[in-house]
Amino acid sequence: MAGGEGPWTTGLRLLRPRLLLAGLNPIATDAVGVALMGFNPMDPAGAGTFRNVDNMLELAEAASVGTRDLSQIEVIGEEIANLACPFGPLGAPTEI
């Protein structure tokens, strides 16, 4: 599902990427998931992918929980670029 980040967004649409993602480090696994959704896990809070929110991957990386840097993450199987299913930008916030 894309565009369903909360009741304050519009434009909900169903996506079927048909992917299964697993990993040993939750931060690295989330970073790959973010990339598979067409977003950049390296974007800082307040910009790009995370323009309206904190980048929790950035905060976790700063706390040495794991890395969000895709160049430092071993991905087994198909290349991320070949599997990406762009979810598109978040819908515009609306008044609640």
mmCIF file of C-alpha atoms in Angstrom:
data_model
loop_
_atom_site.group_PDB
_atom_site.id
_atom_site.type_symbol
_atom_site.label_atom_id
_atom_site.label_comp_id
_atom_site.label_asym_id
_atom_site.label_seq_id
_atom_site.Cartn_x
_atom_site.Cartn_y
_atom_site.Cartn_z
ATOM 1 C CA MET A 1 0.000 0.000 0.000
ATOM 2 C CA ALA A 2 1.366 3.419 -0.917
ATOM 3 C CA GLY A 3 0.065 6.717 0.355
ATOM 4 C CA GLY A 4 -1.441 5.189 3.500
ATOM 5 C CA GLU A 5 0.947 6.731 6.007
ATOM 6 C CA GLY A 6 -1.940 7.964 8.129
ATOM 7 C CA PRO A 7 -5.363 9.637 8.041
ATOM 8 C CA TRP A 8 -3.702 12.941 7.149
ATOM 9 C CA THR A 9 -2.638 11.771 3.658
ATOM 10 C CA THR A 10 -4.621 11.243 0.496
ATOM 11 C CA GLY A 11 -4.069 9.128 -2.585
ATOM 12 C CA LEU A 12 -3.948 5.602 -1.130
ATOM 13 C CA ARG A 13 -3.073 2.988 -3.769
ATOM 14 C CA LEU A 14 -2.352 -0.711 -3.660
ATOM 15 C CA LEU A 15 1.046 -2.028 -4.787
ATOM 16 C CA ARG A 16 2.092 -5.658 -5.097
ATOM 17 C CA PRO A 17 5.907 -5.776 -5.143
ATOM 18 C CA ARG A 18 5.912 -9.542 -4.391
ATOM 19 C CA LEU A 19 9.162 -9.353 -2.443
ATOM 20 C CA LEU A 20 10.303 -10.969 0.777
ATOM 21 C CA LEU A 21 13.067 -9.194 2.685
ATOM 22 C CA ALA A 22 14.974 -10.709 5.597
ATOM 23 C CA GLY A 23 18.126 -9.765 7.445
ATOM 24 C CA LEU A 24 20.081 -10.115 10.654
ATOM 25 C CA ASN A 25 20.440 -6.393 11.425
ATOM 26 C CA PRO A 26 17.155 -4.460 11.602
ATOM 27 C CA ILE A 27 18.714 -1.140 10.555
ATOM 28 C CA ALA A 28 20.444 -2.591 7.493
ATOM 29 C CA THR A 29 17.301 -4.562 6.618
ATOM 30 C CA ASP A 30 15.133 -1.439 6.914
ATOM 31 C CA ALA A 31 17.611 0.532 4.787
ATOM 32 C CA VAL A 32 17.327 -2.061 2.016
ATOM 33 C CA GLY A 33 13.534 -1.968 2.373
ATOM 34 C CA VAL A 34 13.535 1.820 2.062
ATOM 35 C CA ALA A 35 15.643 1.528 -1.111
ATOM 36 C CA LEU A 36 13.336 -1.169 -2.516
ATOM 37 C CA MET A 37 10.468 1.284 -2.020
ATOM 38 C CA GLY A 38 12.333 3.811 -4.181
ATOM 39 C CA PHE A 39 13.514 6.050 -1.352
ATOM 40 C CA ASN A 40 17.018 7.005 -0.230
ATOM 41 C CA PRO A 41 17.921 5.759 3.277
ATOM 42 C CA MET A 42 20.817 8.265 3.372
ATOM 43 C CA ASP A 43 18.554 11.332 3.112
ATOM 44 C CA PRO A 44 18.875 13.438 6.275
ATOM 45 C CA ALA A 45 15.892 14.380 8.426
ATOM 46 C CA GLY A 46 14.026 17.298 6.900
ATOM 47 C CA ALA A 47 15.090 16.550 3.313
ATOM 48 C CA GLY A 48 14.202 14.227 0.447
ATOM 49 C CA THR A 49 12.569 11.032 1.646
ATOM 50 C CA PHE A 50 12.386 12.322 5.223
ATOM 51 C CA ARG A 51 11.330 15.901 4.448
ATOM 52 C CA ASN A 52 8.567 15.911 7.077
ATOM 53 C CA VAL A 53 9.977 13.473 9.640
ATOM 54 C CA ASP A 54 13.106 12.329 11.433
ATOM 55 C CA ASN A 55 15.158 9.661 9.668
ATOM 56 C CA MET A 56 15.057 6.945 12.320
ATOM 57 C CA LEU A 57 17.688 5.003 10.358
ATOM 58 C CA GLU A 58 20.021 7.993 10.719
ATOM 59 C CA LEU A 59 19.357 8.135 14.470
ATOM 60 C CA ALA A 60 19.912 4.378 14.883
ATOM 61 C CA GLU A 61 23.121 4.552 12.854
ATOM 62 C CA ALA A 62 24.357 7.421 15.054
ATOM 63 C CA ALA A 63 23.720 5.174 18.078
ATOM 64 C CA SER A 64 25.833 2.416 16.428
ATOM 65 C CA VAL A 65 22.862 0.059 16.093
ATOM 66 C CA GLY A 66 23.562 -0.623 12.404
ATOM 67 C CA THR A 67 24.245 1.042 9.076
ATOM 68 C CA ARG A 68 21.895 2.577 6.524
ATOM 69 C CA ASP A 69 24.690 2.927 3.949
ATOM 70 C CA LEU A 70 23.769 0.526 1.143
ATOM 71 C CA SER A 71 27.402 0.335 0.016
ATOM 72 C CA GLN A 72 28.225 -1.239 3.406
ATOM 73 C CA ILE A 73 25.361 -3.771 3.367
ATOM 74 C CA GLU A 74 25.762 -7.221 1.834
ATOM 75 C CA VAL A 75 22.688 -8.005 -0.257
ATOM 76 C CA ILE A 76 22.375 -11.622 -1.347
ATOM 77 C CA GLY A 77 20.352 -12.265 -4.474
ATOM 78 C CA GLU A 78 19.105 -9.814 -7.060
ATOM 79 C CA GLU A 79 20.347 -6.210 -7.222
ATOM 80 C CA ILE A 80 18.168 -3.672 -5.391
ATOM 81 C CA ALA A 81 17.827 -1.574 -8.555
ATOM 82 C CA ASN A 82 16.348 -4.558 -10.416
ATOM 83 C CA LEU A 83 13.699 -5.171 -7.748
ATOM 84 C CA ALA A 84 12.720 -1.643 -6.725
ATOM 85 C CA CYS A 85 8.995 -0.947 -6.662
ATOM 86 C CA PRO A 86 8.780 2.847 -6.310
ATOM 87 C CA PHE A 87 6.081 3.774 -3.838
ATOM 88 C CA GLY A 88 6.334 7.436 -4.817
ATOM 89 C CA PRO A 89 6.287 10.484 -2.556
ATOM 90 C CA LEU A 90 4.078 10.732 0.503
ATOM 91 C CA GLY A 91 0.690 12.280 -0.064
ATOM 92 C CA ALA A 92 0.137 15.892 0.832
ATOM 93 C CA PRO A 93 -0.795 16.441 4.488
ATOM 94 C CA THR A 94 -4.403 17.459 5.056
ATOM 95 C CA GLU A 95 -6.138 18.972 8.063
ATOM 96 C CA ILE A 96 -7.438 16.449 10.600
#
